Amino acid sequence: MRLLPMFSSPLTAALVAVFFFFLAVLLQRRGLPSSSFLRPSSDPMAARTFILWLHGLGDSGPANEPIRTFFSAPEFKLSKWSFPSAPHSSVSCNYGAVMPSWFDIYEIPVTSESPKNESDVLKAVQNVHAIAAKEVDNGVNPENIFVCGFSQGGALTLASVLLYPRTLGGGAVFSGWVSLNSSIIERISPEAKKTPILWSHGMADRTVLFEAGQAGPPFLEQVGMSCEFKAYPNVGHSITTEELLHLQSWIKARLKSSS
Ligand SMILES: *[C@@H]1O[C@H](CO)[C@@H](O)[C@H](O)[C@H]1NC(C)=O
Ligand SMILES: *[C@@H]1O[C@H](CO)[C@@H](O)[C@H](O)[C@H]1NC(C)=O
């Protein structure tokens, strides 16, 4: 079988070759992966890992994108990241001010006893599940999907991985809290209970009290899950480089080799 049967003359073939050369150069310049254009989607180079980052109250997805620069290990070269922004909504603890918020919060500081609006959280969870399900449809192994989030995004991370119908690669909660009532426990599937959880919290946090974070492991124990709980002395309501580097090795240790 001839490679280029439709080209009648060598000149036509040469022109076509030149055209594709410039197309490849153009795609490269625009930062588009020319390889994904030229290869089928079953390409082993396609993203096998999906990392979703959920930001905190009043923040935005793009503002958090620099987080990925901490993930310099070669395993993350082909990871796909997503930094969605929360919808603008009225926030009770801020006197009804409208800002990017995944669900309503009634008081700051958040404590383990703060009131919750579970139905509001569950609406946000559905949006996270839709993002994850889309990646699964695209061929990503759910066990290579990692949901991570800070503060309100951390609380949403926990709720999302617990209520996802399948085992995920992991859920990483930074300075978050339990935003679900214990009545939700019966809705957590045996598959979801296998999802590993990493919980990190600064001990000097005055926005989401360390005590609210500490309520995480006992709640998970009630669910029948355990978690790795990391307490960071002298860290307030923020994420440190140390925490992100630990997240990198935590995810790396859980990556599955095949999709
Ligand atoms: C969850 O707890 C809150 C109090 O924090 C309560 O107002 C709400 O009714 C509870 N929801 C469910 C479904 O149990
Ligand atoms: C809880 O959230 C639901 C749905 O987002 C909303 O309709 C309801 O008014 C909220 N309840 C309270 C007590 O704020």
Short mmCIF file of C-alpha atoms and ligand atoms in Angstrom, two decimals:
data_model
loop_
_atom_site.label_atom_id
_atom_site.label_comp_id
_atom_site.label_asym_id
_atom_site.label_seq_id
_atom_site.Cartn_x
_atom_site.Cartn_y
_atom_site.Cartn_z
CA MET A 1 0.00 0.00 0.00
CA ARG A 2 1.31 3.41 -0.94
CA LEU A 3 1.51 6.02 1.74
CA LEU A 4 0.09 8.96 -0.24
CA PRO A 5 -2.06 7.42 -2.96
CA MET A 6 -4.01 10.60 -3.71
CA PHE A 7 -1.04 12.70 -4.77
CA SER A 8 -0.57 12.40 -8.48
CA SER A 9 2.73 14.19 -8.70
CA PRO A 10 5.75 14.56 -6.44
CA LEU A 11 5.18 18.35 -6.55
CA THR A 12 1.69 18.02 -5.01
CA ALA A 13 3.08 15.74 -2.33
CA ALA A 14 5.85 18.24 -1.57
CA LEU A 15 3.34 21.13 -1.29
CA VAL A 16 1.16 19.10 1.07
CA ALA A 17 4.21 18.25 3.18
CA VAL A 18 5.16 21.94 3.37
CA PHE A 19 1.60 22.83 4.35
CA PHE A 20 1.60 20.35 7.24
CA PHE A 21 5.03 21.51 8.34
CA PHE A 22 3.79 25.10 8.69
CA LEU A 23 0.60 23.94 10.36
CA ALA A 24 2.65 22.07 12.95
CA VAL A 25 4.85 25.13 13.52
CA LEU A 26 1.76 27.32 13.88
CA LEU A 27 0.15 24.97 16.42
CA GLN A 28 3.39 24.83 18.40
CA ARG A 29 3.60 28.63 18.43
CA ARG A 30 0.06 28.93 19.72
CA GLY A 31 1.03 26.58 22.52
CA LEU A 32 -1.27 23.85 21.25
CA PRO A 33 0.08 20.33 21.52
CA SER A 34 0.62 19.39 17.86
CA SER A 35 1.08 15.79 18.99
CA SER A 36 -2.53 15.55 20.17
CA PHE A 37 -3.58 16.89 16.78
CA LEU A 38 -1.59 14.31 14.89
CA ARG A 39 -2.18 11.29 17.11
CA PRO A 40 -5.35 9.41 17.99
CA SER A 41 -6.99 10.06 21.37
CA SER A 42 -5.91 6.66 22.72
CA ASP A 43 -2.45 8.20 22.78
CA PRO A 44 -0.56 7.17 25.93
CA MET A 45 0.71 10.76 26.10
CA ALA A 46 -2.81 12.04 26.79
CA ALA A 47 -3.55 13.28 30.32
CA ARG A 48 -3.92 10.35 32.69
CA THR A 49 -4.25 12.33 35.89
CA PHE A 50 -6.79 15.00 36.65
CA ILE A 51 -6.33 17.41 39.53
CA LEU A 52 -9.19 19.69 40.46
CA TRP A 53 -8.48 22.64 42.73
CA LEU A 54 -11.34 24.34 44.60
CA HIS A 55 -10.52 27.82 45.87
CA GLY A 56 -11.65 29.53 49.08
CA LEU A 57 -14.41 32.09 49.67
CA GLY A 58 -14.10 35.27 47.58
CA ASP A 59 -11.14 33.91 45.62
CA SER A 60 -10.96 32.81 41.98
CA GLY A 61 -9.73 29.78 40.06
CA PRO A 62 -7.17 31.62 37.90
CA ALA A 63 -5.62 33.26 41.00
CA ASN A 64 -4.78 29.78 42.26
CA GLU A 65 -3.20 28.46 39.09
CA PRO A 66 0.39 29.09 40.32
CA ILE A 67 -0.17 26.14 42.68
CA ARG A 68 0.63 23.79 39.82
CA THR A 69 4.19 25.13 39.60
CA PHE A 70 4.95 23.28 42.86
CA PHE A 71 4.26 19.99 41.09
CA SER A 72 7.57 19.68 39.28
CA ALA A 73 7.95 15.88 39.58
CA PRO A 74 7.99 14.22 36.12
CA GLU A 75 4.83 12.27 37.03
CA PHE A 76 2.88 15.53 36.76
CA LYS A 77 4.08 16.51 33.28
CA LEU A 78 0.94 15.08 31.70
CA SER A 79 -1.52 15.95 34.45
CA LYS A 80 -4.55 17.95 33.55
CA TRP A 81 -5.45 20.64 36.08
CA SER A 82 -8.68 22.49 36.53
CA PHE A 83 -9.14 25.66 38.58
CA PRO A 84 -12.84 26.52 38.34
CA SER A 85 -14.22 29.72 39.86
CA ALA A 86 -17.17 29.65 42.24
CA PRO A 87 -20.41 31.33 41.17
CA HIS A 88 -21.15 34.77 42.63
CA SER A 89 -23.63 34.47 45.46
CA SER A 90 -24.75 36.19 48.61
CA VAL A 91 -22.79 35.20 51.71
CA SER A 92 -24.52 35.43 55.10
CA CYS A 93 -21.34 35.86 57.20
CA ASN A 94 -20.45 38.85 55.04
CA TYR A 95 -23.82 40.54 55.60
CA GLY A 96 -25.21 39.20 52.33
CA ALA A 97 -22.40 40.58 50.15
CA VAL A 98 -22.19 38.89 46.76
CA MET A 99 -18.87 37.22 46.01
CA PRO A 100 -17.44 33.99 44.57
CA SER A 101 -18.79 31.35 46.95
CA TRP A 102 -19.47 27.62 46.56
CA PHE A 103 -22.17 27.60 49.25
CA ASP A 104 -23.41 29.83 52.04
CA ILE A 105 -21.39 30.36 55.23
CA TYR A 106 -23.10 31.71 58.33
CA GLU A 107 -20.23 32.70 60.59
CA ILE A 108 -16.53 33.45 60.66
CA PRO A 109 -14.59 32.01 62.33
CA VAL A 110 -15.94 28.64 61.28
CA THR A 111 -16.00 26.25 64.22
CA SER A 112 -16.97 22.60 64.47
CA GLU A 113 -20.37 23.82 65.75
CA SER A 114 -21.07 26.40 63.03
CA PRO A 115 -24.50 26.06 61.41
CA LYS A 116 -24.60 24.33 58.04
CA ASN A 117 -26.90 24.47 55.07
CA GLU A 118 -26.55 21.00 53.73
CA SER A 119 -28.82 21.43 50.70
CA ASP A 120 -26.69 24.38 49.57
CA VAL A 121 -23.54 22.26 49.91
CA LEU A 122 -25.16 19.40 47.99
CA LYS A 123 -25.91 21.71 45.06
CA ALA A 124 -22.22 22.65 44.90
CA VAL A 125 -21.27 18.97 45.16
CA GLN A 126 -23.30 18.20 42.03
CA ASN A 127 -21.24 20.70 40.04
CA VAL A 128 -17.98 19.12 41.22
CA HIS A 129 -19.31 15.66 40.34
CA ALA A 130 -20.17 16.87 36.84
CA ILE A 131 -16.57 18.07 36.34
CA ALA A 132 -15.17 14.71 37.52
CA ALA A 133 -17.67 12.68 35.48
CA LYS A 134 -16.64 14.53 32.32
CA GLU A 135 -13.03 13.46 32.83
CA VAL A 136 -14.11 9.86 33.45
CA ASP A 137 -16.08 10.00 30.18
CA ASN A 138 -12.88 11.19 28.49
CA GLY A 139 -11.12 8.04 29.66
CA VAL A 140 -9.46 9.15 32.89
CA ASN A 141 -9.37 6.41 35.55
CA PRO A 142 -11.39 7.77 38.53
CA GLU A 143 -8.54 6.59 40.74
CA ASN A 144 -6.32 9.13 38.99
CA ILE A 145 -8.68 11.98 39.82
CA PHE A 146 -7.69 14.12 42.79
CA VAL A 147 -9.92 16.77 44.30
CA CYS A 148 -8.15 19.38 46.43
CA GLY A 149 -9.36 22.56 48.01
CA PHE A 150 -8.65 25.31 50.47
CA SER A 151 -11.01 26.58 53.18
CA GLN A 152 -14.57 26.65 51.74
CA GLY A 153 -13.10 24.76 48.78
CA GLY A 154 -11.66 22.23 51.25
CA ALA A 155 -15.06 21.74 52.84
CA LEU A 156 -16.52 21.23 49.35
CA THR A 157 -13.70 18.81 48.51
CA LEU A 158 -14.60 16.60 51.46
CA ALA A 159 -18.33 16.61 50.67
CA SER A 160 -17.65 15.93 46.98
CA VAL A 161 -15.36 12.94 47.42
CA LEU A 162 -17.56 11.38 50.12
CA LEU A 163 -20.64 11.59 47.91
CA TYR A 164 -18.99 10.56 44.64
CA PRO A 165 -20.30 7.10 43.64
CA ARG A 166 -16.82 5.75 42.86
CA THR A 167 -13.41 5.50 44.47
CA LEU A 168 -11.31 8.51 43.52
CA GLY A 169 -7.53 8.90 43.66
CA GLY A 170 -7.87 11.12 46.70
CA GLY A 171 -9.34 14.17 48.35
CA ALA A 172 -7.07 16.77 49.94
CA VAL A 173 -8.63 19.21 52.40
CA PHE A 174 -6.61 22.31 53.37
CA SER A 175 -7.89 24.41 56.27
CA GLY A 176 -11.40 23.10 55.66
CA TRP A 177 -14.23 21.75 57.75
CA VAL A 178 -17.06 19.21 57.76
CA SER A 179 -19.97 20.86 55.95
CA LEU A 180 -22.29 17.84 56.11
CA ASN A 181 -24.48 16.55 58.93
CA SER A 182 -23.82 13.05 60.14
CA SER A 183 -27.22 12.09 58.65
CA ILE A 184 -25.43 12.07 55.27
CA ILE A 185 -23.33 9.06 56.30
CA GLU A 186 -25.84 6.50 55.05
CA ARG A 187 -25.54 8.00 51.55
CA ILE A 188 -21.80 7.36 51.33
CA SER A 189 -21.11 4.38 49.07
CA PRO A 190 -18.65 1.57 49.90
CA GLU A 191 -16.60 2.73 46.85
CA ALA A 192 -16.36 6.31 48.12
CA LYS A 193 -15.22 5.04 51.52
CA LYS A 194 -12.07 3.74 49.85
CA THR A 195 -11.02 7.21 48.65
CA PRO A 196 -7.92 8.33 50.59
CA ILE A 197 -8.20 11.67 52.39
CA LEU A 198 -5.39 14.05 53.28
CA TRP A 199 -6.32 16.72 55.83
CA SER A 200 -3.96 19.64 56.52
CA HIS A 201 -4.70 22.45 58.93
CA GLY A 202 -2.69 25.34 60.39
CA MET A 203 -2.75 25.33 64.19
CA ALA A 204 -2.87 29.15 64.30
CA ASP A 205 -5.87 29.39 61.97
CA ARG A 206 -8.32 32.06 63.22
CA THR A 207 -10.70 31.93 60.23
CA VAL A 208 -11.47 28.22 60.18
CA LEU A 209 -10.46 27.17 63.66
CA PHE A 210 -7.98 24.34 64.04
CA GLU A 211 -10.65 22.75 66.21
CA ALA A 212 -12.99 22.65 63.17
CA GLY A 213 -10.31 20.80 61.23
CA GLN A 214 -9.72 18.45 64.12
CA ALA A 215 -13.38 17.44 63.91
CA GLY A 216 -12.57 15.90 60.51
CA PRO A 217 -10.88 12.64 61.54
CA PRO A 218 -13.60 11.64 64.09
CA PHE A 219 -16.29 12.39 61.49
CA LEU A 220 -14.48 10.21 58.96
CA GLU A 221 -14.10 7.51 61.57
CA GLN A 222 -17.88 7.56 61.99
CA VAL A 223 -18.14 7.09 58.21
CA GLY A 224 -15.73 4.17 58.41
CA MET A 225 -12.81 6.00 56.82
CA SER A 226 -9.46 7.13 58.05
CA CYS A 227 -7.38 10.07 56.91
CA GLU A 228 -3.90 11.40 57.10
CA PHE A 229 -4.18 14.45 59.36
CA LYS A 230 -1.33 16.96 59.28
CA ALA A 231 -1.22 19.76 61.84
CA TYR A 232 1.04 22.70 60.98
CA PRO A 233 2.21 24.72 64.01
CA ASN A 234 2.29 28.53 63.62
CA VAL A 235 0.42 28.39 60.31
CA GLY A 236 -2.67 30.60 60.04
CA HIS A 237 -5.42 30.45 57.42
CA SER A 238 -3.13 29.83 54.46
CA ILE A 239 -1.29 27.13 52.56
CA THR A 240 2.46 26.82 52.89
CA THR A 241 5.03 25.51 50.41
CA GLU A 242 5.61 22.61 52.79
CA GLU A 243 1.94 21.62 52.54
CA LEU A 244 1.95 21.77 48.73
CA LEU A 245 5.14 19.72 48.48
CA HIS A 246 3.60 17.14 50.77
CA LEU A 247 0.50 17.12 48.57
CA GLN A 248 2.72 16.46 45.57
CA SER A 249 4.29 13.36 47.15
CA TRP A 250 0.92 12.25 48.54
CA ILE A 251 -0.64 12.30 45.07
CA LYS A 252 2.48 10.80 43.46
CA ALA A 253 2.27 7.81 45.81
CA ARG A 254 -1.31 7.18 44.73
CA LEU A 255 -1.07 7.50 40.95
CA LYS A 256 -2.17 4.44 39.04
CA SER A 257 0.06 3.48 36.14
CA SER A 258 -2.68 2.66 33.64
CA SER A 259 -5.77 4.60 32.76
C1 LIG B 1 -28.01 19.87 59.51
O1 LIG B 1 -27.62 20.63 60.63
C2 LIG B 1 -28.13 21.96 60.68
C3 LIG B 1 -27.52 22.64 61.88
O2 LIG B 1 -26.17 22.87 61.68
C4 LIG B 1 -29.65 21.92 60.74
O3 LIG B 1 -30.14 23.22 60.70
C5 LIG B 1 -30.15 21.13 59.53
O4 LIG B 1 -31.55 20.98 59.64
C6 LIG B 1 -29.52 19.77 59.44
N1 LIG B 1 -29.92 19.13 58.20
C7 LIG B 1 -30.20 17.84 58.11
C8 LIG B 1 -30.57 17.34 56.73
O5 LIG B 1 -30.16 17.08 59.05
C1 LIG B 2 -30.27 26.68 52.27
O1 LIG B 2 -29.93 26.58 50.89
C2 LIG B 2 -31.07 26.46 50.06
C3 LIG B 2 -30.60 26.09 48.67
O2 LIG B 2 -29.40 26.71 48.28
C4 LIG B 2 -31.86 27.74 50.14
O3 LIG B 2 -32.97 27.69 49.30
C5 LIG B 2 -32.31 27.94 51.61
O4 LIG B 2 -32.96 29.17 51.74
C6 LIG B 2 -31.11 27.90 52.54
N1 LIG B 2 -31.58 27.86 53.93
C7 LIG B 2 -31.21 28.73 54.86
C8 LIG B 2 -31.72 28.47 56.22
O5 LIG B 2 -30.45 29.65 54.62
#
